[in-house]
Amino acid sequence: MTKKSATDRDTAKLGDFMCFAIYSTNLAYSRVYRPVLEKLGLTYPQYVTIICLWEEDDQTVKGLSEKLFLEPSTMTPMLKRLEAMGLLRRERDSNDERSVRVSLTDAGRALREKGLPYRAVTGKAAGLSPEEFRVLQKAIVNLRGNLIKASEEPVQLDT
């Protein structure tokens, strides 16, 4: 039997990576959300798009993509599907023909309302008190902001 070197002992394990903890938590969250979204007939990106438009209707595709952290090229086919489902309208901006504006239909607003009670499902599954939930959510949003800021700066590796 050989002794492990200091380098072997100090090497981070998968469970030590924050990025993996967040990634795998997102997958677990998706498993909880899946039955809820199936009842609504939506994917998660479609659902958060409906929520985003409910908060502020008549947004540009570019504005929506920035808020949802999705590329406009990803948004366009998804918005077309939501439009075909009768949940939103897409129209060229009358002031700027290059821009497409998106707004909810009555059916889209009703679907959002239908989904609200399901928030309790994910809240219960998280096993956190309302205060713990708010603190964790705030910390994650702060982490996301820090990572976005860091991604805009040149990477400096100490070698």
PDB file of C-alpha atoms in Angstrom:
ATOM      1  CA  MET A   1       0.000   0.000   0.000  1.00  0.00           C
ATOM      2  CA  THR A   2       1.390   3.394  -0.918  1.00  0.00           C
ATOM      3  CA  LYS A   3       1.061   6.609   0.972  1.00  0.00           C
ATOM      4  CA  LYS A   4      -0.938   9.365  -0.720  1.00  0.00           C
ATOM      5  CA  SER A   5       1.043  12.455  -1.500  1.00  0.00           C
ATOM      6  CA  ALA A   6       0.066  15.858  -0.147  1.00  0.00           C
ATOM      7  CA  THR A   7      -1.057  16.798  -3.669  1.00  0.00           C
ATOM      8  CA  ASP A   8      -3.458  13.839  -3.802  1.00  0.00           C
ATOM      9  CA  ARG A   9      -4.938  14.696  -0.397  1.00  0.00           C
ATOM     10  CA  ASP A  10      -5.350  18.375  -1.262  1.00  0.00           C
ATOM     11  CA  THR A  11      -7.044  17.776  -4.612  1.00  0.00           C
ATOM     12  CA  ALA A  12     -10.619  18.980  -4.500  1.00  0.00           C
ATOM     13  CA  LYS A  13     -13.305  16.349  -4.784  1.00  0.00           C
ATOM     14  CA  LEU A  14     -16.437  16.873  -6.875  1.00  0.00           C
ATOM     15  CA  GLY A  15     -18.458  17.608  -3.739  1.00  0.00           C
ATOM     16  CA  ASP A  16     -16.045  20.441  -2.898  1.00  0.00           C
ATOM     17  CA  PHE A  17     -16.912  22.448  -6.014  1.00  0.00           C
ATOM     18  CA  MET A  18     -19.473  25.225  -5.492  1.00  0.00           C
ATOM     19  CA  CYS A  19     -20.299  25.112  -9.201  1.00  0.00           C
ATOM     20  CA  PHE A  20     -21.256  21.431  -8.910  1.00  0.00           C
ATOM     21  CA  ALA A  21     -23.342  22.076  -5.794  1.00  0.00           C
ATOM     22  CA  ILE A  22     -25.293  24.747  -7.685  1.00  0.00           C
ATOM     23  CA  TYR A  23     -25.531  22.699 -10.896  1.00  0.00           C
ATOM     24  CA  SER A  24     -26.794  19.584  -9.103  1.00  0.00           C
ATOM     25  CA  THR A  25     -29.190  21.655  -6.972  1.00  0.00           C
ATOM     26  CA  ASN A  26     -30.620  23.109 -10.183  1.00  0.00           C
ATOM     27  CA  LEU A  27     -31.169  19.569 -11.490  1.00  0.00           C
ATOM     28  CA  ALA A  28     -32.866  18.563  -8.225  1.00  0.00           C
ATOM     29  CA  TYR A  29     -35.036  21.691  -8.360  1.00  0.00           C
ATOM     30  CA  SER A  30     -36.018  20.779 -11.916  1.00  0.00           C
ATOM     31  CA  ARG A  31     -37.179  17.344 -10.744  1.00  0.00           C
ATOM     32  CA  VAL A  32     -39.511  18.990  -8.232  1.00  0.00           C
ATOM     33  CA  TYR A  33     -40.760  21.507 -10.814  1.00  0.00           C
ATOM     34  CA  ARG A  34     -41.275  18.960 -13.605  1.00  0.00           C
ATOM     35  CA  PRO A  35     -44.746  17.702 -12.546  1.00  0.00           C
ATOM     36  CA  VAL A  36     -45.911  21.272 -11.943  1.00  0.00           C
ATOM     37  CA  LEU A  37     -44.710  22.411 -15.351  1.00  0.00           C
ATOM     38  CA  GLU A  38     -46.233  19.366 -17.033  1.00  0.00           C
ATOM     39  CA  LYS A  39     -49.624  20.347 -15.583  1.00  0.00           C
ATOM     40  CA  LEU A  40     -49.146  23.813 -17.056  1.00  0.00           C
ATOM     41  CA  GLY A  41     -47.882  22.412 -20.369  1.00  0.00           C
ATOM     42  CA  LEU A  42     -44.668  24.455 -20.214  1.00  0.00           C
ATOM     43  CA  THR A  43     -40.929  24.045 -19.977  1.00  0.00           C
ATOM     44  CA  TYR A  44     -39.102  25.927 -17.240  1.00  0.00           C
ATOM     45  CA  PRO A  45     -37.743  28.614 -19.627  1.00  0.00           C
ATOM     46  CA  GLN A  46     -41.260  29.105 -20.989  1.00  0.00           C
ATOM     47  CA  TYR A  47     -42.650  29.409 -17.464  1.00  0.00           C
ATOM     48  CA  VAL A  48     -40.138  32.047 -16.347  1.00  0.00           C
ATOM     49  CA  THR A  49     -40.784  33.936 -19.590  1.00  0.00           C
ATOM     50  CA  ILE A  50     -44.487  34.085 -18.692  1.00  0.00           C
ATOM     51  CA  ILE A  51     -43.568  35.293 -15.172  1.00  0.00           C
ATOM     52  CA  CYS A  52     -41.201  37.935 -16.574  1.00  0.00           C
ATOM     53  CA  LEU A  53     -43.875  39.242 -18.958  1.00  0.00           C
ATOM     54  CA  TRP A  54     -46.453  39.264 -16.197  1.00  0.00           C
ATOM     55  CA  GLU A  55     -44.153  41.493 -14.138  1.00  0.00           C
ATOM     56  CA  GLU A  56     -43.552  43.815 -17.101  1.00  0.00           C
ATOM     57  CA  ASP A  57     -45.561  43.289 -20.250  1.00  0.00           C
ATOM     58  CA  ASP A  58     -44.611  44.507 -23.731  1.00  0.00           C
ATOM     59  CA  GLN A  59     -40.858  43.864 -23.565  1.00  0.00           C
ATOM     60  CA  THR A  60     -38.359  43.476 -26.368  1.00  0.00           C
ATOM     61  CA  VAL A  61     -36.875  40.064 -27.127  1.00  0.00           C
ATOM     62  CA  LYS A  62     -33.467  41.509 -26.274  1.00  0.00           C
ATOM     63  CA  GLY A  63     -34.696  42.792 -22.898  1.00  0.00           C
ATOM     64  CA  LEU A  64     -36.310  39.450 -22.080  1.00  0.00           C
ATOM     65  CA  SER A  65     -33.199  37.513 -23.041  1.00  0.00           C
ATOM     66  CA  GLU A  66     -31.059  39.697 -20.763  1.00  0.00           C
ATOM     67  CA  LYS A  67     -33.416  39.273 -17.791  1.00  0.00           C
ATOM     68  CA  LEU A  68     -33.647  35.509 -18.287  1.00  0.00           C
ATOM     69  CA  PHE A  69     -29.930  35.013 -19.056  1.00  0.00           C
ATOM     70  CA  LEU A  70     -30.783  33.412 -22.397  1.00  0.00           C
ATOM     71  CA  GLU A  71     -29.382  34.193 -25.822  1.00  0.00           C
ATOM     72  CA  PRO A  72     -31.799  35.927 -28.220  1.00  0.00           C
ATOM     73  CA  SER A  73     -31.250  33.000 -30.613  1.00  0.00           C
ATOM     74  CA  THR A  74     -32.626  30.704 -27.888  1.00  0.00           C
ATOM     75  CA  MET A  75     -35.513  33.039 -27.107  1.00  0.00           C
ATOM     76  CA  THR A  76     -36.889  33.339 -30.639  1.00  0.00           C
ATOM     77  CA  PRO A  77     -37.927  29.689 -31.157  1.00  0.00           C
ATOM     78  CA  MET A  78     -39.294  29.492 -27.609  1.00  0.00           C
ATOM     79  CA  LEU A  79     -41.339  32.666 -28.111  1.00  0.00           C
ATOM     80  CA  LYS A  80     -42.666  31.301 -31.399  1.00  0.00           C
ATOM     81  CA  ARG A  81     -43.878  28.173 -29.569  1.00  0.00           C
ATOM     82  CA  LEU A  82     -45.516  30.265 -26.829  1.00  0.00           C
ATOM     83  CA  GLU A  83     -47.181  32.385 -29.501  1.00  0.00           C
ATOM     84  CA  ALA A  84     -48.462  29.248 -31.273  1.00  0.00           C
ATOM     85  CA  MET A  85     -49.881  28.128 -27.901  1.00  0.00           C
ATOM     86  CA  GLY A  86     -51.787  31.439 -27.733  1.00  0.00           C
ATOM     87  CA  LEU A  87     -49.952  32.648 -24.625  1.00  0.00           C
ATOM     88  CA  LEU A  88     -48.219  35.707 -26.062  1.00  0.00           C
ATOM     89  CA  ARG A  89     -47.998  38.040 -29.044  1.00  0.00           C
ATOM     90  CA  ARG A  90     -44.876  39.091 -30.909  1.00  0.00           C
ATOM     91  CA  GLU A  91     -44.970  42.307 -32.926  1.00  0.00           C
ATOM     92  CA  ARG A  92     -42.366  44.473 -34.606  1.00  0.00           C
ATOM     93  CA  ASP A  93     -41.655  47.618 -32.623  1.00  0.00           C
ATOM     94  CA  SER A  94     -43.314  50.530 -34.447  1.00  0.00           C
ATOM     95  CA  ASN A  95     -40.370  52.801 -33.508  1.00  0.00           C
ATOM     96  CA  ASP A  96     -37.630  50.323 -34.416  1.00  0.00           C
ATOM     97  CA  GLU A  97     -38.463  47.660 -36.999  1.00  0.00           C
ATOM     98  CA  ARG A  98     -35.361  45.669 -35.945  1.00  0.00           C
ATOM     99  CA  SER A  99     -36.888  45.075 -32.506  1.00  0.00           C
ATOM    100  CA  VAL A 100     -39.635  42.613 -31.677  1.00  0.00           C
ATOM    101  CA  ARG A 101     -41.892  43.354 -28.713  1.00  0.00           C
ATOM    102  CA  VAL A 102     -43.518  40.572 -26.732  1.00  0.00           C
ATOM    103  CA  SER A 103     -46.666  40.761 -24.615  1.00  0.00           C
ATOM    104  CA  LEU A 104     -48.937  38.282 -22.874  1.00  0.00           C
ATOM    105  CA  THR A 105     -52.374  37.395 -24.136  1.00  0.00           C
ATOM    106  CA  ASP A 106     -55.267  36.907 -21.729  1.00  0.00           C
ATOM    107  CA  ALA A 107     -54.526  33.169 -21.873  1.00  0.00           C
ATOM    108  CA  GLY A 108     -50.897  33.852 -20.919  1.00  0.00           C
ATOM    109  CA  ARG A 109     -51.952  35.930 -17.926  1.00  0.00           C
ATOM    110  CA  ALA A 110     -54.425  33.245 -16.866  1.00  0.00           C
ATOM    111  CA  LEU A 111     -51.752  30.552 -17.106  1.00  0.00           C
ATOM    112  CA  ARG A 112     -49.465  32.537 -14.833  1.00  0.00           C
ATOM    113  CA  GLU A 113     -52.273  32.810 -12.291  1.00  0.00           C
ATOM    114  CA  LYS A 114     -52.930  29.079 -12.585  1.00  0.00           C
ATOM    115  CA  GLY A 115     -49.264  28.402 -11.751  1.00  0.00           C
ATOM    116  CA  LEU A 116     -49.024  30.576  -8.635  1.00  0.00           C
ATOM    117  CA  PRO A 117     -50.379  27.986  -6.170  1.00  0.00           C
ATOM    118  CA  TYR A 118     -47.627  25.586  -7.251  1.00  0.00           C
ATOM    119  CA  ARG A 119     -45.007  27.816  -5.587  1.00  0.00           C
ATOM    120  CA  ALA A 120     -45.918  26.108  -2.320  1.00  0.00           C
ATOM    121  CA  VAL A 121     -44.804  22.768  -3.803  1.00  0.00           C
ATOM    122  CA  THR A 122     -41.253  23.950  -4.395  1.00  0.00           C
ATOM    123  CA  GLY A 123     -41.175  25.921  -1.155  1.00  0.00           C
ATOM    124  CA  LYS A 124     -42.131  22.823   0.832  1.00  0.00           C
ATOM    125  CA  ALA A 125     -39.665  20.647  -1.087  1.00  0.00           C
ATOM    126  CA  ALA A 126     -36.818  23.029  -0.210  1.00  0.00           C
ATOM    127  CA  GLY A 127     -37.394  22.312   3.478  1.00  0.00           C
ATOM    128  CA  LEU A 128     -36.490  25.872   4.439  1.00  0.00           C
ATOM    129  CA  SER A 129     -38.345  28.367   6.563  1.00  0.00           C
ATOM    130  CA  PRO A 130     -39.539  31.474   4.691  1.00  0.00           C
ATOM    131  CA  GLU A 131     -36.685  33.459   6.292  1.00  0.00           C
ATOM    132  CA  GLU A 132     -34.051  30.835   5.395  1.00  0.00           C
ATOM    133  CA  PHE A 133     -35.424  30.779   1.847  1.00  0.00           C
ATOM    134  CA  ARG A 134     -35.118  34.592   1.508  1.00  0.00           C
ATOM    135  CA  VAL A 135     -31.578  34.597   2.939  1.00  0.00           C
ATOM    136  CA  LEU A 136     -30.453  31.788   0.621  1.00  0.00           C
ATOM    137  CA  GLN A 137     -32.080  33.370  -2.423  1.00  0.00           C
ATOM    138  CA  LYS A 138     -30.392  36.698  -1.652  1.00  0.00           C
ATOM    139  CA  ALA A 139     -27.013  34.971  -1.254  1.00  0.00           C
ATOM    140  CA  ILE A 140     -27.436  33.143  -4.573  1.00  0.00           C
ATOM    141  CA  VAL A 141     -28.400  36.365  -6.377  1.00  0.00           C
ATOM    142  CA  ASN A 142     -25.346  38.048  -4.854  1.00  0.00           C
ATOM    143  CA  LEU A 143     -23.146  35.142  -5.992  1.00  0.00           C
ATOM    144  CA  ARG A 144     -24.603  35.355  -9.514  1.00  0.00           C
ATOM    145  CA  GLY A 145     -23.882  39.092  -9.657  1.00  0.00           C
ATOM    146  CA  ASN A 146     -20.318  38.565  -8.496  1.00  0.00           C
ATOM    147  CA  LEU A 147     -19.766  35.821 -11.073  1.00  0.00           C
ATOM    148  CA  ILE A 148     -21.191  37.937 -13.885  1.00  0.00           C
ATOM    149  CA  LYS A 149     -18.921  40.798 -12.898  1.00  0.00           C
ATOM    150  CA  ALA A 150     -15.915  38.477 -12.701  1.00  0.00           C
ATOM    151  CA  SER A 151     -16.734  36.961 -16.107  1.00  0.00           C
ATOM    152  CA  GLU A 152     -16.438  40.418 -17.663  1.00  0.00           C
ATOM    153  CA  GLU A 153     -12.883  40.849 -16.352  1.00  0.00           C
ATOM    154  CA  PRO A 154      -9.769  39.187 -17.782  1.00  0.00           C
ATOM    155  CA  VAL A 155      -8.923  35.906 -16.092  1.00  0.00           C
ATOM    156  CA  GLN A 156      -5.755  36.051 -13.991  1.00  0.00           C
ATOM    157  CA  LEU A 157      -4.295  32.665 -13.107  1.00  0.00           C
ATOM    158  CA  ASP A 158      -1.531  32.436 -10.533  1.00  0.00           C
ATOM    159  CA  THR A 159       1.073  30.032 -11.847  1.00  0.00           C
TER     160      THR A 159
END
